[in-house]
Amino acid sequence: MSEFKFIKQIGFDMIGEITADAGSIISGADAGIVGRFDKEDYVIFPGFCDVHVHFREPGFSYKGTVYDGSRAAAKGGCTAVCAMPNLNPVPDSAEHLQQEIDIIERDACINVYPYAAITVNEAGAELADLKGMADRAIAFSDDGRGIQDEEMMRRAMLESKSLGKMIVAHCEVNELLRGGYIHDGQYAKEHGHRGICSESEWGEIERDVRLAEETGCAYHVCHISTKESVQIIREAKARGVDVTCETGPHYLLMTDMDLQEDGRFKMNPPIRSAEDRAALIEGIKDGTIDMIITDHAPHSAEEKSRGLEKSAMGVVGLETAFASLYTGLVKTGVISLERLIELMAVNPRKRFNIPLNKGDYTIWALNSEWVVDPEKFLSKGKASPFTGMRLSGECLMTACGGKVVYEA
């Protein structure tokens, strides 16, 4: 494999099962573009693993599909993703979960692992058939909705622990939302918007961490965005609680003062203050935050055209995640490239027990610059807060299981 002598490999030695060099991994793949790799800025990474995406099927294919979502993920360097359960029907029974699995098996070009719901219809009132879904679900989550009842969450954690599964929680106290839709900070005050207070997030994390400590359940917190959330999780880890967490690129790279009167800046939780951003960055540096996800959440153009107040919550991110983080955090010296790969490829696999198979890799030209143009996205949804930004890092190829699933 002398053609690959200029490729630097990063991250494979962090994953115990895969320690082979880049050449031996690629040699098993249908890599038909070997001759292009002739510069030192080409790097091979283990396939990224995003444990928080929305592929919208079944039920909302006008927003996005497993077909286009998985291909957008491959373009972003992912060979594995975990798909959230806010679907129709909600995967709250073996029968409903199977409907989603059938679509995944038919249309996905990478490994897609579905979540199952914690409660029936994600309504928070009745525990779903966790036992009946445990063998096919990556974990249990009511993502998009916080479980308001403490006893319901306790029951879910006890049941999940007995099944050897993890609870993955979107943390939100409904009574604290008060009609808000962006961060309750300076931008909201200056522009007359209703804000979402930070406590609506960290208040439920504080409760759930206590329950995880009580029950011994493996617990993972979705898309944290506040400085208080970071500190609660940091202290819980120090006590030995089995808790991990994630955050997203937009929370690490933007503050509420970067908002514009445009639905492409609206997501839940919202982009928060400079203090929150600084705490999140400290969290990824000291290991409090375990992984970075995209919360890729496509909507139709019409649903995202109604401004900050009335647009649907959610932005896309699979095709910009690595490049935005490499540009904003690695090139600026905030974290190392090795740490970024740990956050995007290594830690998610370890926590969720997702294997890196031989032939799962992605090749990037780190010095290649491009301007974010959503019209070139493979994702059906186009709303991105990074639109128009100049980023470094272009994915040249992604292979999954030895098969090329994306080629620039």
Coordinates of C-alpha atoms in Angstrom, one line a residue:
M1 CA 0.0 0.0 0.0
S2 CA 2.8 2.4 -0.8
E3 CA 0.3 4.8 -2.4
F4 CA -0.8 5.6 1.2
K5 CA 2.6 6.5 2.6
F6 CA 1.6 10.2 2.9
I7 CA -1.6 9.5 4.8
K8 CA -1.5 10.1 8.5
Q9 CA -3.8 7.9 10.6
I10 CA -5.3 9.2 13.8
G11 CA -7.6 7.5 16.2
F12 CA -7.3 3.8 15.4
D13 CA -5.0 3.0 18.3
M14 CA -7.6 4.5 20.7
I15 CA -10.0 1.7 19.8
G16 CA -8.8 -1.6 21.2
E17 CA -10.3 -3.9 18.6
I18 CA -8.8 -2.1 15.7
T19 CA -5.0 -1.5 15.9
A20 CA -4.1 -2.2 12.3
D21 CA -2.3 0.4 10.2
A22 CA -4.2 2.5 7.7
G23 CA -2.9 0.5 4.7
S24 CA -4.1 -2.9 6.0
I25 CA -7.6 -1.4 6.7
I26 CA -7.9 0.2 3.4
S27 CA -6.6 -2.8 1.5
G28 CA -9.8 -4.7 2.4
A29 CA -12.0 -2.0 0.9
D30 CA -13.2 -1.1 -2.6
A31 CA -10.9 2.0 -2.6
G32 CA -10.8 2.9 -6.2
I33 CA -9.2 6.3 -5.8
V34 CA -5.9 5.3 -4.4
G35 CA -3.9 7.5 -6.8
R36 CA -5.4 10.7 -5.4
F37 CA -3.8 10.4 -2.0
D38 CA -0.4 12.0 -2.6
K39 CA -0.1 14.9 -0.1
E40 CA 0.7 15.0 3.6
D41 CA -2.6 16.8 4.5
Y42 CA -4.6 13.7 3.8
V43 CA -5.6 11.9 7.0
I44 CA -7.5 8.7 7.7
F45 CA -9.7 8.5 10.7
P46 CA -11.9 5.7 12.2
G47 CA -15.5 6.2 10.9
F48 CA -17.2 8.8 13.0
C49 CA -20.1 7.8 15.3
D50 CA -22.9 10.2 15.9
V51 CA -25.2 8.9 18.6
H52 CA -27.9 11.6 18.2
V53 CA -29.5 12.1 14.8
H54 CA -33.1 12.4 13.5
F55 CA -33.8 10.5 10.3
R56 CA -37.6 11.2 10.4
E57 CA -38.8 7.8 9.2
P58 CA -41.4 6.5 9.6
G59 CA -43.8 9.3 9.7
F60 CA -42.1 12.5 8.6
S61 CA -40.4 11.7 5.3
Y62 CA -41.2 15.2 3.9
K63 CA -38.6 16.4 6.4
G64 CA -35.9 13.8 5.8
T65 CA -35.4 10.1 5.2
V66 CA -33.1 7.3 6.2
Y67 CA -31.9 7.2 2.6
D68 CA -30.7 10.9 2.4
G69 CA -29.8 11.1 6.1
S70 CA -27.5 8.2 6.0
R71 CA -25.8 9.5 2.9
A72 CA -25.4 12.9 4.5
A73 CA -23.8 11.1 7.5
A74 CA -21.4 9.3 5.2
K75 CA -20.4 12.6 3.5
G76 CA -19.7 13.9 7.0
G77 CA -17.4 10.9 7.8
C78 CA -19.8 8.8 9.8
T79 CA -20.1 5.0 9.5
A80 CA -22.4 4.7 12.5
V81 CA -25.3 6.8 13.8
C82 CA -28.1 6.3 16.4
A83 CA -31.5 7.4 15.3
M84 CA -33.9 9.1 17.7
P85 CA -37.4 7.8 18.3
N86 CA -39.7 10.9 17.8
L87 CA -41.3 9.2 14.8
N88 CA -44.8 8.1 13.8
P89 CA -45.4 5.5 15.0
V90 CA -43.1 6.1 18.0
P91 CA -41.0 3.0 18.5
D92 CA -42.6 2.1 21.8
S93 CA -43.3 -1.5 21.1
A94 CA -41.5 -4.3 19.2
E95 CA -44.0 -3.9 16.3
H96 CA -43.5 -0.2 16.0
L97 CA -39.7 -0.5 16.3
Q98 CA -39.7 -3.1 13.5
Q99 CA -41.3 -0.7 11.1
E100 CA -38.3 1.6 11.6
I101 CA -35.8 -1.2 11.3
D102 CA -37.3 -2.4 8.0
I103 CA -36.7 1.1 6.5
I104 CA -33.1 1.1 7.9
E105 CA -32.3 -2.3 6.5
R106 CA -33.7 -1.2 3.1
D107 CA -32.3 2.3 2.7
A108 CA -29.3 3.0 5.0
C109 CA -25.8 3.0 3.5
I110 CA -24.1 3.1 6.9
N111 CA -24.8 1.4 10.3
V112 CA -28.0 3.0 11.8
Y113 CA -28.9 2.0 15.4
P114 CA -32.4 2.9 16.5
Y115 CA -33.4 4.1 19.9
A116 CA -36.6 2.9 21.5
A117 CA -38.9 5.2 23.4
I118 CA -38.9 5.2 27.2
T119 CA -42.7 5.9 27.4
V120 CA -45.7 5.1 25.3
N121 CA -45.9 7.6 22.4
E122 CA -43.2 9.6 24.3
A123 CA -46.1 11.0 26.4
G124 CA -44.5 10.3 29.8
A125 CA -47.5 8.6 31.2
E126 CA -46.9 4.9 30.7
L127 CA -43.7 2.9 30.5
A128 CA -43.1 1.5 27.0
D129 CA -42.4 -2.2 26.4
L130 CA -38.7 -1.9 27.2
K131 CA -38.2 -5.6 27.6
G132 CA -39.8 -6.3 24.2
M133 CA -37.5 -3.9 22.4
A134 CA -34.2 -4.3 24.3
D135 CA -32.7 -6.7 21.9
R136 CA -33.1 -4.4 18.9
A137 CA -32.7 -0.9 20.4
I138 CA -29.3 0.8 21.1
A139 CA -30.8 2.5 24.2
F140 CA -34.0 4.0 25.5
S141 CA -34.9 7.7 25.0
D142 CA -37.8 10.0 24.8
D143 CA -35.7 12.6 23.0
G144 CA -37.5 15.8 22.3
R145 CA -39.4 15.5 25.5
G146 CA -38.2 15.5 29.1
I147 CA -39.8 13.0 31.4
Q148 CA -41.6 15.2 33.9
D149 CA -42.6 12.6 36.5
E150 CA -39.7 11.6 38.8
E151 CA -41.3 8.2 39.7
M152 CA -41.7 7.4 36.0
M153 CA -38.0 8.1 35.4
R154 CA -37.0 6.0 38.4
R155 CA -39.1 3.1 37.1
A156 CA -37.5 3.5 33.6
M157 CA -34.0 3.4 35.1
L158 CA -34.7 0.3 37.2
E159 CA -36.2 -1.5 34.2
S160 CA -33.4 -0.4 31.9
K161 CA -30.7 -1.5 34.3
S162 CA -32.3 -4.9 34.6
L163 CA -32.1 -5.2 30.8
G164 CA -28.5 -4.0 30.6
K165 CA -29.5 -0.9 28.6
M166 CA -28.8 2.8 29.0
I167 CA -31.3 5.6 29.5
V168 CA -30.5 8.6 27.2
A169 CA -32.4 11.7 28.2
H170 CA -33.4 15.0 26.7
C171 CA -33.6 17.1 29.9
E172 CA -36.2 19.8 30.0
V173 CA -38.6 21.0 32.8
N174 CA -41.7 22.0 30.9
E175 CA -43.1 24.4 33.5
L176 CA -39.9 26.5 33.2
L177 CA -40.2 26.9 29.4
R178 CA -42.8 29.7 29.6
G179 CA -43.2 29.9 25.9
G180 CA -39.5 30.6 25.2
Y181 CA -37.8 29.6 22.0
I182 CA -34.2 31.0 22.2
H183 CA -31.8 31.5 25.1
D184 CA -33.0 33.8 27.9
G185 CA -30.0 36.1 27.5
Q186 CA -28.8 39.3 26.0
Y187 CA -30.0 38.8 22.4
A188 CA -33.5 37.9 23.6
K189 CA -33.7 41.0 25.7
E190 CA -32.4 43.3 23.0
H191 CA -34.7 41.9 20.3
G192 CA -37.9 41.3 22.3
H193 CA -37.9 37.5 22.2
R194 CA -39.1 35.1 24.9
G195 CA -36.2 33.2 26.4
I196 CA -35.7 29.6 27.6
C197 CA -34.0 29.7 31.0
S198 CA -31.0 27.6 31.7
E199 CA -32.6 25.9 34.7
S200 CA -35.1 24.2 32.4
E201 CA -32.2 22.0 31.3
W202 CA -30.0 21.7 34.4
G203 CA -32.9 21.3 36.8
E204 CA -33.8 17.9 35.2
I205 CA -30.2 16.8 34.8
E206 CA -29.8 17.4 38.5
R207 CA -32.8 15.2 39.3
D208 CA -31.8 12.4 36.8
V209 CA -28.2 12.3 38.1
R210 CA -29.6 11.7 41.6
L211 CA -31.8 8.9 40.3
A212 CA -29.0 7.3 38.3
E213 CA -26.9 7.3 41.5
E214 CA -29.8 5.8 43.4
T215 CA -30.6 3.1 40.9
G216 CA -27.2 2.3 39.4
C217 CA -28.6 2.8 35.9
A218 CA -26.2 3.8 33.1
Y219 CA -27.3 7.3 32.1
H220 CA -26.4 9.6 29.2
V221 CA -27.5 13.2 28.9
C222 CA -28.4 14.6 25.5
H223 CA -27.0 17.9 24.0
I224 CA -26.0 19.8 27.1
S225 CA -25.8 23.6 26.6
T226 CA -25.4 25.3 30.0
K227 CA -22.5 25.9 32.4
E228 CA -24.6 24.4 35.3
S229 CA -25.1 21.2 33.4
V230 CA -21.4 20.8 32.9
Q231 CA -20.7 21.3 36.6
I232 CA -23.5 18.9 37.8
I233 CA -22.1 16.2 35.5
R234 CA -18.5 16.9 36.5
E235 CA -19.4 16.5 40.2
A236 CA -21.5 13.3 39.5
K237 CA -18.6 11.7 37.7
A238 CA -16.3 12.5 40.6
R239 CA -18.8 10.7 42.9
G240 CA -18.7 7.6 40.6
V241 CA -22.1 8.0 39.0
D242 CA -22.4 6.1 35.7
V243 CA -23.1 9.2 33.7
T244 CA -21.9 10.5 30.3
C245 CA -23.0 13.4 28.2
E246 CA -22.8 15.0 24.8
T247 CA -22.9 18.5 23.2
G248 CA -23.1 19.8 19.7
P249 CA -20.9 21.9 17.4
H250 CA -23.2 25.0 17.5
Y251 CA -23.0 25.2 21.3
L252 CA -19.2 25.0 21.2
L253 CA -18.7 27.5 18.3
M254 CA -21.5 30.1 18.8
T255 CA -23.2 32.2 21.5
D256 CA -26.6 33.8 21.6
M257 CA -25.1 37.0 20.3
D258 CA -24.3 35.2 17.0
L259 CA -28.1 34.7 16.4
Q260 CA -29.8 36.2 13.4
E261 CA -33.6 36.6 12.8
D262 CA -33.6 33.3 10.9
G263 CA -35.0 29.9 11.7
R264 CA -31.6 28.3 10.9
F265 CA -30.5 29.5 14.3
K266 CA -33.4 27.8 16.2
M267 CA -32.9 24.5 18.0
N268 CA -33.6 22.9 21.4
P269 CA -31.8 23.5 23.6
P270 CA -30.9 26.9 22.3
I271 CA -27.4 28.4 21.6
R272 CA -26.6 30.0 24.9
S273 CA -24.2 32.7 26.4
A274 CA -20.5 33.2 26.1
E275 CA -20.1 31.9 29.7
D276 CA -22.0 28.7 28.8
R277 CA -19.8 28.2 25.7
A278 CA -16.7 28.7 27.7
A279 CA -17.9 26.1 30.3
L280 CA -18.7 23.6 27.5
I281 CA -15.2 24.1 26.0
E282 CA -13.7 23.5 29.4
G283 CA -15.9 20.4 29.6
I284 CA -14.5 18.9 26.4
K285 CA -11.0 19.7 27.5
D286 CA -11.2 18.1 30.9
G287 CA -13.3 15.1 29.9
T288 CA -16.5 16.0 31.6
I289 CA -18.2 16.1 28.2
D290 CA -17.6 12.7 26.5
M291 CA -18.6 13.2 22.9
I292 CA -19.8 15.6 20.3
I293 CA -23.0 14.9 18.3
T294 CA -24.9 16.8 15.7
D295 CA -28.5 16.5 16.8
H296 CA -29.1 16.5 13.0
A297 CA -32.8 17.5 12.7
P298 CA -34.1 18.2 9.2
H299 CA -37.3 20.1 8.6
S300 CA -38.9 21.3 5.4
A301 CA -37.9 24.7 4.0
E302 CA -41.3 26.1 4.9
E303 CA -41.1 25.0 8.5
K304 CA -37.7 26.8 8.9
S305 CA -38.8 30.0 7.1
R306 CA -40.9 31.5 9.9
G307 CA -38.2 33.3 11.8
L308 CA -36.9 32.6 15.3
E309 CA -40.3 32.7 17.0
K310 CA -42.3 30.4 14.7
S311 CA -39.9 28.2 12.9
A312 CA -39.6 24.5 13.9
M313 CA -36.9 23.6 16.4
G314 CA -33.9 21.9 14.8
V315 CA -31.0 22.3 12.4
V316 CA -28.9 20.0 10.3
G317 CA -25.3 19.3 11.0
L318 CA -23.9 16.0 9.7
E319 CA -22.2 17.5 6.7
T320 CA -20.6 20.4 8.6
A321 CA -19.7 18.8 12.0
F322 CA -16.1 17.8 11.6
A323 CA -15.1 20.7 9.4
S324 CA -16.7 23.3 11.7
L325 CA -15.0 21.8 14.8
Y326 CA -11.7 21.3 13.1
T327 CA -11.7 24.9 11.9
G328 CA -13.1 26.4 15.1
L329 CA -11.4 24.3 17.8
V330 CA -8.4 22.5 16.4
K331 CA -6.9 25.1 14.0
T332 CA -7.3 27.7 16.8
G333 CA -5.4 25.5 19.3
V334 CA -8.3 24.9 21.7
I335 CA -8.1 21.1 21.4
S336 CA -5.9 18.7 19.5
L337 CA -7.0 16.8 16.5
E338 CA -6.6 13.6 18.5
R339 CA -9.0 14.9 21.1
L340 CA -11.5 15.8 18.4
I341 CA -11.4 12.2 17.0
E342 CA -11.8 10.8 20.5
L343 CA -15.0 12.9 20.9
M344 CA -16.4 12.1 17.4
A345 CA -15.3 8.5 16.8
V346 CA -13.9 6.8 19.8
N347 CA -15.9 7.7 22.9
P348 CA -19.3 7.3 21.4
R349 CA -18.5 3.8 20.3
K350 CA -17.1 2.9 23.7
R351 CA -20.1 4.2 25.7
F352 CA -22.7 2.8 23.3
N353 CA -20.9 -0.5 22.6
I354 CA -20.8 0.2 18.9
P355 CA -18.0 -1.7 17.2
L356 CA -15.6 -0.2 14.6
N357 CA -15.6 -2.9 11.9
K358 CA -12.6 -3.5 9.6
G359 CA -13.1 -1.2 6.6
D360 CA -14.9 1.5 8.6
Y361 CA -12.9 4.7 7.9
T362 CA -13.0 8.1 6.5
I363 CA -10.3 10.1 4.6
W364 CA -10.1 13.9 4.8
A365 CA -8.1 16.7 3.1
L366 CA -7.5 18.9 6.1
N367 CA -6.2 21.9 4.2
S368 CA -9.0 22.0 1.7
E369 CA -11.3 25.0 2.2
W370 CA -14.9 25.3 1.3
V371 CA -17.9 27.6 1.9
V372 CA -21.0 26.1 3.5
D373 CA -23.7 26.0 0.9
P374 CA -26.8 24.0 2.0
E375 CA -27.9 23.6 -1.6
K376 CA -25.0 21.2 -2.0
F377 CA -26.0 19.1 1.1
L378 CA -27.1 15.6 0.6
S379 CA -29.5 16.1 3.5
K380 CA -33.1 16.8 2.6
G381 CA -33.1 19.5 5.3
K382 CA -31.0 22.5 4.6
A383 CA -31.2 24.8 7.7
S384 CA -27.7 25.3 9.0
P385 CA -26.3 28.0 11.4
F386 CA -23.0 27.6 9.5
T387 CA -24.3 28.7 6.1
G388 CA -21.8 31.0 4.4
M389 CA -18.9 30.1 6.7
R390 CA -15.5 29.2 5.2
L391 CA -14.4 25.9 6.7
S392 CA -11.2 23.8 6.5
G393 CA -11.5 20.0 6.0
E394 CA -13.1 18.2 3.1
C395 CA -14.2 14.6 3.2
L396 CA -12.8 12.7 0.3
M397 CA -14.1 9.3 1.0
T398 CA -16.0 7.2 3.6
A399 CA -16.1 3.5 3.6
C400 CA -18.4 1.3 5.8
G401 CA -17.7 -2.4 6.1
G402 CA -15.2 -2.2 3.3
K403 CA -17.6 -0.6 0.9
V404 CA -17.2 3.0 -0.3
V405 CA -20.4 4.8 0.7
Y406 CA -19.3 8.4 -0.1
E407 CA -16.7 9.7 -2.6
A408 CA -16.1 13.4 -3.3

